[in-house]
Short mmCIF file of C-alpha atoms in Angstrom, two decimals:
data_model
loop_
_atom_site.label_atom_id
_atom_site.label_comp_id
_atom_site.label_asym_id
_atom_site.label_seq_id
_atom_site.Cartn_x
_atom_site.Cartn_y
_atom_site.Cartn_z
CA MET E 1 158.65 108.52 161.52
CA ARG E 2 155.95 111.02 160.41
CA LYS E 3 154.63 108.76 157.67
CA PHE E 4 153.82 106.07 160.24
CA LYS E 5 151.81 108.54 162.35
CA ILE E 6 149.61 109.26 159.35
CA ILE E 7 148.47 105.64 159.08
CA PRO E 8 146.22 105.66 162.22
CA LEU E 9 144.61 108.88 160.96
CA LEU E 10 143.91 107.32 157.57
CA LEU E 11 142.45 104.24 159.24
CA LEU E 12 140.20 106.44 161.38
CA LEU E 13 138.97 108.38 158.33
CA LEU E 14 138.34 105.13 156.46
CA THR E 15 136.37 103.75 159.40
CA LEU E 16 134.26 106.91 159.66
CA ALA E 17 133.56 106.93 155.91
CA THR E 18 132.58 103.26 155.94
CA SER E 19 130.33 103.81 158.94
CA ALA E 20 128.62 106.79 157.30
CA ALA E 21 128.07 104.84 154.07
CA ALA E 22 126.60 101.90 155.99
CA GLN E 23 124.34 104.22 157.97
CA LYS E 24 123.08 105.88 154.79
CA LYS E 25 122.46 102.48 153.19
CA THR E 26 120.42 101.23 156.15
CA GLN E 27 118.52 104.48 156.73
CA LYS E 28 114.81 103.72 156.76
CA THR E 29 112.28 105.51 154.60
CA TYR E 30 110.02 107.75 156.66
CA ILE E 31 106.50 106.34 156.49
CA PRO E 32 104.15 109.11 157.65
CA TRP E 33 101.12 106.88 158.27
CA ASP E 34 103.10 104.99 160.90
CA ASN E 35 101.81 107.89 163.00
CA GLY E 36 98.24 106.92 162.18
CA LYS E 37 95.90 108.08 159.45
CA LEU E 38 95.57 111.72 158.44
CA VAL E 39 92.91 113.70 160.31
CA VAL E 40 91.84 117.33 160.54
CA SER E 41 93.10 119.19 163.60
CA GLU E 42 90.55 120.08 166.27
CA GLU E 43 90.52 123.80 165.43
CA GLY E 44 90.08 123.06 161.72
CA ARG E 45 93.27 124.71 160.46
CA TYR E 46 95.69 121.92 159.66
CA LEU E 47 96.14 118.22 158.98
CA LYS E 48 97.84 115.91 161.42
CA HIS E 49 98.18 112.21 162.14
CA GLU E 50 96.15 110.36 164.73
CA ASN E 51 98.99 110.45 167.24
CA GLY E 52 99.24 114.24 166.91
CA THR E 53 102.22 114.39 164.54
CA PRO E 54 101.72 117.42 162.26
CA PHE E 55 101.56 116.93 158.49
CA PHE E 56 102.86 119.56 156.08
CA TRP E 57 101.63 118.82 152.56
CA LEU E 58 104.36 119.25 149.93
CA GLY E 59 102.66 118.24 146.72
CA GLU E 60 103.88 117.56 143.20
CA THR E 61 101.58 117.47 140.16
CA GLY E 62 102.11 114.24 138.28
CA TRP E 63 98.74 114.51 136.55
CA LEU E 64 99.27 112.09 133.64
CA LEU E 65 101.44 109.58 135.48
CA PRO E 66 98.94 106.65 135.27
CA GLU E 67 98.58 107.03 131.52
CA ARG E 68 101.99 108.02 130.17
CA LEU E 69 104.62 106.23 132.29
CA ASN E 70 105.43 102.54 132.36
CA ARG E 71 106.44 100.71 135.53
CA ASP E 72 110.14 101.54 135.36
CA GLU E 73 109.49 105.17 134.52
CA ALA E 74 106.90 105.48 137.30
CA GLU E 75 109.31 104.00 139.84
CA TYR E 76 112.07 106.40 138.72
CA TYR E 77 109.78 109.42 138.86
CA LEU E 78 108.45 108.55 142.31
CA GLU E 79 111.98 107.97 143.59
CA GLN E 80 113.01 111.43 142.38
CA CYS E 81 109.96 112.90 144.13
CA LYS E 82 110.90 111.14 147.34
CA ARG E 83 114.49 112.41 147.20
CA ARG E 84 113.24 115.97 146.75
CA GLY E 85 111.00 115.80 149.78
CA TYR E 86 107.55 115.58 148.19
CA ASN E 87 104.98 113.66 150.20
CA VAL E 88 101.85 113.97 148.01
CA ILE E 89 101.73 113.15 144.30
CA GLN E 90 98.59 114.47 142.58
CA VAL E 91 97.42 112.33 139.66
CA GLN E 92 94.49 112.11 137.27
CA THR E 93 93.11 108.64 137.78
CA LEU E 94 90.96 109.07 134.67
CA ASN E 95 91.61 111.83 132.16
CA ASN E 96 89.02 110.51 129.71
CA VAL E 97 86.24 107.91 129.57
CA PRO E 98 87.75 105.49 128.96
CA SER E 99 91.39 106.32 129.60
CA MET E 100 94.23 104.29 128.09
CA ASN E 101 97.66 103.76 129.62
CA ILE E 102 101.12 103.24 128.09
CA TYR E 103 100.42 99.50 127.81
CA GLY E 104 97.34 100.06 125.65
CA GLN E 105 94.98 98.99 128.44
CA TYR E 106 91.66 100.77 128.96
CA SER E 107 90.18 101.90 132.27
CA MET E 108 86.74 100.64 131.28
CA ILE E 109 86.30 97.38 129.42
CA ASP E 110 82.57 97.21 130.13
CA GLY E 111 81.55 100.81 130.79
CA TYR E 112 80.91 101.54 134.46
CA ASN E 113 80.43 97.85 135.21
CA PHE E 114 83.67 96.86 136.95
CA LYS E 115 82.67 93.29 137.79
CA ASN E 116 85.11 91.74 135.31
CA ILE E 117 87.76 94.44 135.39
CA ASN E 118 90.47 92.04 136.62
CA GLN E 119 91.28 89.78 133.68
CA LYS E 120 93.48 86.76 134.30
CA GLY E 121 96.88 87.07 132.64
CA VAL E 122 96.37 90.74 131.72
CA TYR E 123 98.27 93.62 133.33
CA GLY E 124 95.30 95.96 133.12
CA TYR E 125 94.75 99.66 133.65
CA TRP E 126 93.90 99.25 137.31
CA ASP E 127 96.79 96.83 137.91
CA HIS E 128 99.07 99.65 136.80
CA MET E 129 97.27 102.09 139.08
CA ASP E 130 97.74 99.61 141.94
CA TYR E 131 101.46 99.46 141.15
CA ILE E 132 101.80 103.25 141.21
CA ILE E 133 99.97 103.56 144.53
CA ARG E 134 101.97 100.80 146.21
CA THR E 135 105.29 102.05 144.82
CA ALA E 136 104.54 105.49 146.25
CA ALA E 137 103.61 103.85 149.56
CA ARG E 138 106.96 102.08 149.78
CA LYS E 139 108.56 105.50 149.39
CA GLY E 140 106.39 107.12 152.06
CA MET E 141 104.27 109.26 149.72
CA TYR E 142 100.54 109.81 149.40
CA ILE E 143 98.69 109.66 146.10
CA GLY E 144 96.20 112.49 145.66
CA MET E 145 93.72 110.70 143.40
CA VAL E 146 91.59 112.92 141.18
CA CYS E 147 88.99 110.24 140.55
CA ILE E 148 88.00 111.62 137.15
CA TRP E 149 88.88 114.90 135.47
CA GLY E 150 86.14 117.47 135.07
CA SER E 151 86.12 117.59 131.25
CA PRO E 152 84.58 114.17 130.54
CA VAL E 153 82.01 114.69 133.30
CA ASN E 154 81.11 118.06 131.83
CA ARG E 155 80.63 116.33 128.46
CA GLY E 156 78.10 114.01 130.05
CA GLU E 157 80.33 110.92 130.13
CA MET E 158 79.47 110.10 133.75
CA ASN E 159 75.94 110.43 135.09
CA VAL E 160 74.78 110.12 138.70
CA GLU E 161 74.25 106.35 138.63
CA GLN E 162 77.59 105.81 136.91
CA ALA E 163 79.25 108.05 139.49
CA LYS E 164 77.84 105.86 142.26
CA ALA E 165 79.12 102.70 140.57
CA TYR E 166 82.55 104.22 139.95
CA GLY E 167 82.83 105.53 143.51
CA LYS E 168 81.91 102.12 144.90
CA PHE E 169 84.57 100.48 142.72
CA LEU E 170 87.28 102.95 143.77
CA ALA E 171 86.45 102.75 147.47
CA GLU E 172 86.35 98.96 147.56
CA ARG E 173 89.63 98.69 145.67
CA TYR E 174 91.63 101.28 147.62
CA LYS E 175 90.06 101.69 151.06
CA ASP E 176 92.80 99.61 152.68
CA GLU E 177 95.72 101.33 150.96
CA PRO E 178 97.36 103.63 153.53
CA ASN E 179 98.36 106.44 151.19
CA ILE E 180 95.19 107.64 149.44
CA ILE E 181 93.78 111.18 149.48
CA TRP E 182 90.60 111.55 147.42
CA PHE E 183 90.06 114.45 145.01
CA ILE E 184 86.52 114.97 143.75
CA GLY E 185 86.19 117.29 140.74
CA GLY E 186 89.11 118.11 138.50
CA ASP E 187 89.56 121.63 137.13
CA ILE E 188 85.81 122.30 137.13
CA ARG E 189 83.42 124.55 139.03
CA GLY E 190 81.41 122.89 141.75
CA ASP E 191 78.15 124.24 140.35
CA VAL E 192 78.72 122.28 137.13
CA LYS E 193 77.48 118.67 137.34
CA THR E 194 77.07 119.06 141.10
CA ALA E 195 74.83 116.00 141.43
CA GLU E 196 77.47 113.80 139.80
CA TRP E 197 80.21 115.09 142.12
CA GLU E 198 78.03 114.61 145.18
CA ALA E 199 77.18 111.06 144.10
CA LEU E 200 80.84 110.20 143.53
CA ALA E 201 81.93 111.66 146.86
CA THR E 202 79.20 110.10 148.99
CA SER E 203 79.56 106.67 147.39
CA ILE E 204 83.27 106.64 148.24
CA LYS E 205 82.74 107.94 151.77
CA ALA E 206 80.02 105.36 152.44
CA ILE E 207 82.66 102.63 152.11
CA ASP E 208 85.98 104.30 152.86
CA LYS E 209 86.13 105.84 156.33
CA ASN E 210 89.92 106.07 156.46
CA HIS E 211 90.94 108.65 153.89
CA LEU E 212 90.50 112.40 153.59
CA MET E 213 88.67 114.02 150.68
CA THR E 214 88.64 117.40 148.93
CA PHE E 215 87.41 119.00 145.69
CA HIS E 216 89.79 120.24 142.96
CA PRO E 217 88.10 123.30 141.39
CA ARG E 218 88.49 125.45 138.30
CA GLY E 219 91.11 128.22 138.19
CA ARG E 220 90.31 131.29 140.30
CA THR E 221 87.79 129.33 142.37
CA THR E 222 87.72 127.42 145.65
CA SER E 223 85.85 124.38 146.87
CA ALA E 224 84.65 126.47 149.82
CA THR E 225 82.23 128.32 147.54
CA TRP E 226 80.11 125.22 146.96
CA PHE E 227 81.05 122.49 149.40
CA ASN E 228 82.30 123.98 152.66
CA ASP E 229 79.27 122.55 154.48
CA ALA E 230 79.41 119.17 152.73
CA PRO E 231 80.07 116.39 155.26
CA TRP E 232 82.30 114.58 152.76
CA LEU E 233 84.65 117.58 152.29
CA ASP E 234 87.44 117.32 154.87
CA PHE E 235 89.53 120.26 153.65
CA ASN E 236 89.22 123.01 151.09
CA MET E 237 91.28 123.34 147.94
CA PHE E 238 91.55 126.30 145.62
CA GLN E 239 93.23 126.71 142.26
CA SER E 240 94.86 130.12 142.07
CA GLY E 241 95.45 129.42 138.39
CA HIS E 242 97.94 130.38 135.73
CA ARG E 243 97.00 133.93 134.78
CA ARG E 244 98.77 137.15 135.75
CA TYR E 245 97.17 140.41 136.83
CA GLY E 246 94.85 141.70 134.13
CA GLN E 247 94.62 138.52 132.04
CA ARG E 248 90.84 138.31 131.78
CA PHE E 249 90.43 137.13 128.15
CA GLY E 250 86.97 138.66 128.08
CA ASP E 251 85.33 135.90 130.09
CA GLY E 252 84.71 138.00 133.18
CA ASP E 253 84.09 134.89 135.25
CA TYR E 254 86.06 135.74 138.37
CA PRO E 255 84.82 135.89 141.96
CA ILE E 256 87.65 138.25 142.99
CA GLU E 257 88.24 141.94 142.42
CA GLU E 258 90.37 143.58 139.72
CA ASN E 259 94.14 143.23 139.85
CA THR E 260 94.20 140.65 142.61
CA GLU E 261 94.46 137.48 140.52
CA GLU E 262 97.99 136.65 141.65
CA ASP E 263 97.26 137.27 145.31
CA ASN E 264 96.52 133.66 146.19
CA TRP E 265 96.65 134.48 149.90
CA ARG E 266 93.18 136.02 149.46
CA PHE E 267 91.71 132.56 148.86
CA VAL E 268 93.26 131.35 152.11
CA GLU E 269 91.97 134.35 154.04
CA ARG E 270 88.42 133.99 152.76
CA SER E 271 88.29 130.23 153.18
CA MET E 272 89.45 130.41 156.79
CA ALA E 273 86.79 133.02 157.56
CA MET E 274 84.02 130.55 156.71
CA LYS E 275 82.08 128.44 159.20
CA PRO E 276 82.87 125.71 159.83
CA MET E 277 86.53 126.51 159.26
CA LYS E 278 88.34 123.79 157.33
CA PRO E 279 92.02 123.48 156.37
CA VAL E 280 92.85 125.00 152.99
CA ILE E 281 95.55 124.58 150.34
CA ASP E 282 96.41 125.92 146.88
CA GLY E 283 96.24 122.67 144.92
CA GLU E 284 97.14 124.24 141.59
CA PRO E 285 99.06 127.50 141.47
CA ILE E 286 101.08 128.57 138.43
CA TYR E 287 103.43 125.94 137.03
CA GLU E 288 107.08 126.59 136.40
CA GLU E 289 107.82 127.07 132.67
CA ILE E 290 104.15 127.37 131.69
CA PRO E 291 102.94 130.36 129.63
CA HIS E 292 101.18 133.17 131.43
CA GLY E 293 97.51 132.42 130.91
CA LEU E 294 98.20 128.74 130.18
CA HIS E 295 97.83 128.11 126.45
CA ASP E 296 99.51 130.94 124.49
CA GLU E 297 103.03 129.81 123.60
CA ASN E 298 103.94 133.40 122.66
CA GLU E 299 103.44 134.56 126.23
CA LEU E 300 106.14 134.85 128.88
CA LEU E 301 106.78 131.76 130.98
CA TRP E 302 106.32 131.61 134.74
CA LYS E 303 109.70 131.10 136.45
CA ASP E 304 110.98 129.54 139.66
CA TYR E 305 110.85 132.83 141.59
CA ASP E 306 107.18 133.23 140.63
CA VAL E 307 106.48 129.75 141.96
CA ARG E 308 108.22 130.55 145.23
CA ARG E 309 106.18 133.74 145.60
CA TYR E 310 102.93 131.79 145.36
CA ALA E 311 104.17 129.29 147.94
CA TYR E 312 105.22 131.99 150.40
CA TRP E 313 101.97 133.93 150.08
CA SER E 314 99.82 130.86 150.51
CA VAL E 315 101.64 129.19 153.40
CA PHE E 316 102.26 132.39 155.34
CA ALA E 317 98.54 133.18 155.03
CA GLY E 318 97.68 129.90 156.73
CA SER E 319 97.63 127.09 154.15
CA PHE E 320 98.58 123.71 155.60
CA GLY E 321 101.00 123.05 152.73
CA HIS E 322 101.54 123.76 149.06
CA THR E 323 101.65 122.04 145.67
CA TYR E 324 104.33 122.55 143.01
CA GLY E 325 103.94 121.98 139.31
CA HIS E 326 106.19 121.99 136.25
CA ASN E 327 104.79 122.28 132.75
CA SER E 328 106.78 119.39 131.30
CA ILE E 329 106.81 117.07 134.28
CA MET E 330 103.07 117.08 134.89
CA GLN E 331 102.50 116.11 131.23
CA PHE E 332 105.40 113.60 131.05
CA ILE E 333 106.12 114.79 127.54
CA LYS E 334 107.98 112.30 125.36
CA PRO E 335 108.93 112.39 121.66
CA GLY E 336 105.75 111.92 119.68
CA VAL E 337 103.50 112.73 122.65
CA GLY E 338 101.92 116.16 122.41
CA GLY E 339 101.66 118.54 125.32
CA ALA E 340 98.31 119.62 126.65
CA TYR E 341 99.18 122.88 128.36
CA GLY E 342 100.94 125.18 125.99
CA ALA E 343 104.18 123.25 125.73
#
């Protein structure tokens, strides 16, 4: 008789398992901008959505995503980011002038004249960028678009007029995408090529009124130093950098006192003391598995517990979120593709 009593229990367990599987299958992706666009909170400390829903930035650095991954690889990467809870993917829209993607397509086919950028029958550079942005959107993630990295601008490969043309192109193409966050700069000080950065920022903002904007600065610096009063800067970003205490390399170019390089909470404290106060975030702390000091492969590597320390210090000091980075992932290293950051 006992074996017959087990059958209803088995049927119940089967029903519960089937129900759970069906529920998981039909579970909707959380789309944050369903709560309205991102805005700065009234007191200037955090980001939130228009309906008041708070937004905690959990970023991932996928810097070379537009150039090194194809469509299938990009979709896979973004899916893994979604499953791990990231909601902002930081990418270099242009790493060089011009940039070339995995399909051999260039970002500029006629310099900074984008009139004929969409070629019939060609899956171009910007078509691939469109795909990445819209794939991330389907998965409920923002794309933090570094419009152009600082190196080519510093080399003189984008002047003020070209910056205006490029900003106009970007704004017109992406102003209606729901998941854009603009990054001006790109690992560069704000007092280097300032006119170009101002031209790029203001040309985008003149067209795109819907998306927030920041400036990604050089290591050991913060956007607040140069642009806190700029009307186009919605929130501050600092790069606490990849060096440990005492790694000065003879350059002496640090705005902070001795033996405080790893204390990224100091950037938060100083940024929030400025007027007007704007939200602040560490957009590039140390990366997991990257050499101390960035480029010396003989150095020790930063580990997961180091990464967690930076996150705790920054967020507990008042940052509105945090960005993670991994040395290999942000480069998307493949066989035959060299690493750029000490790998």
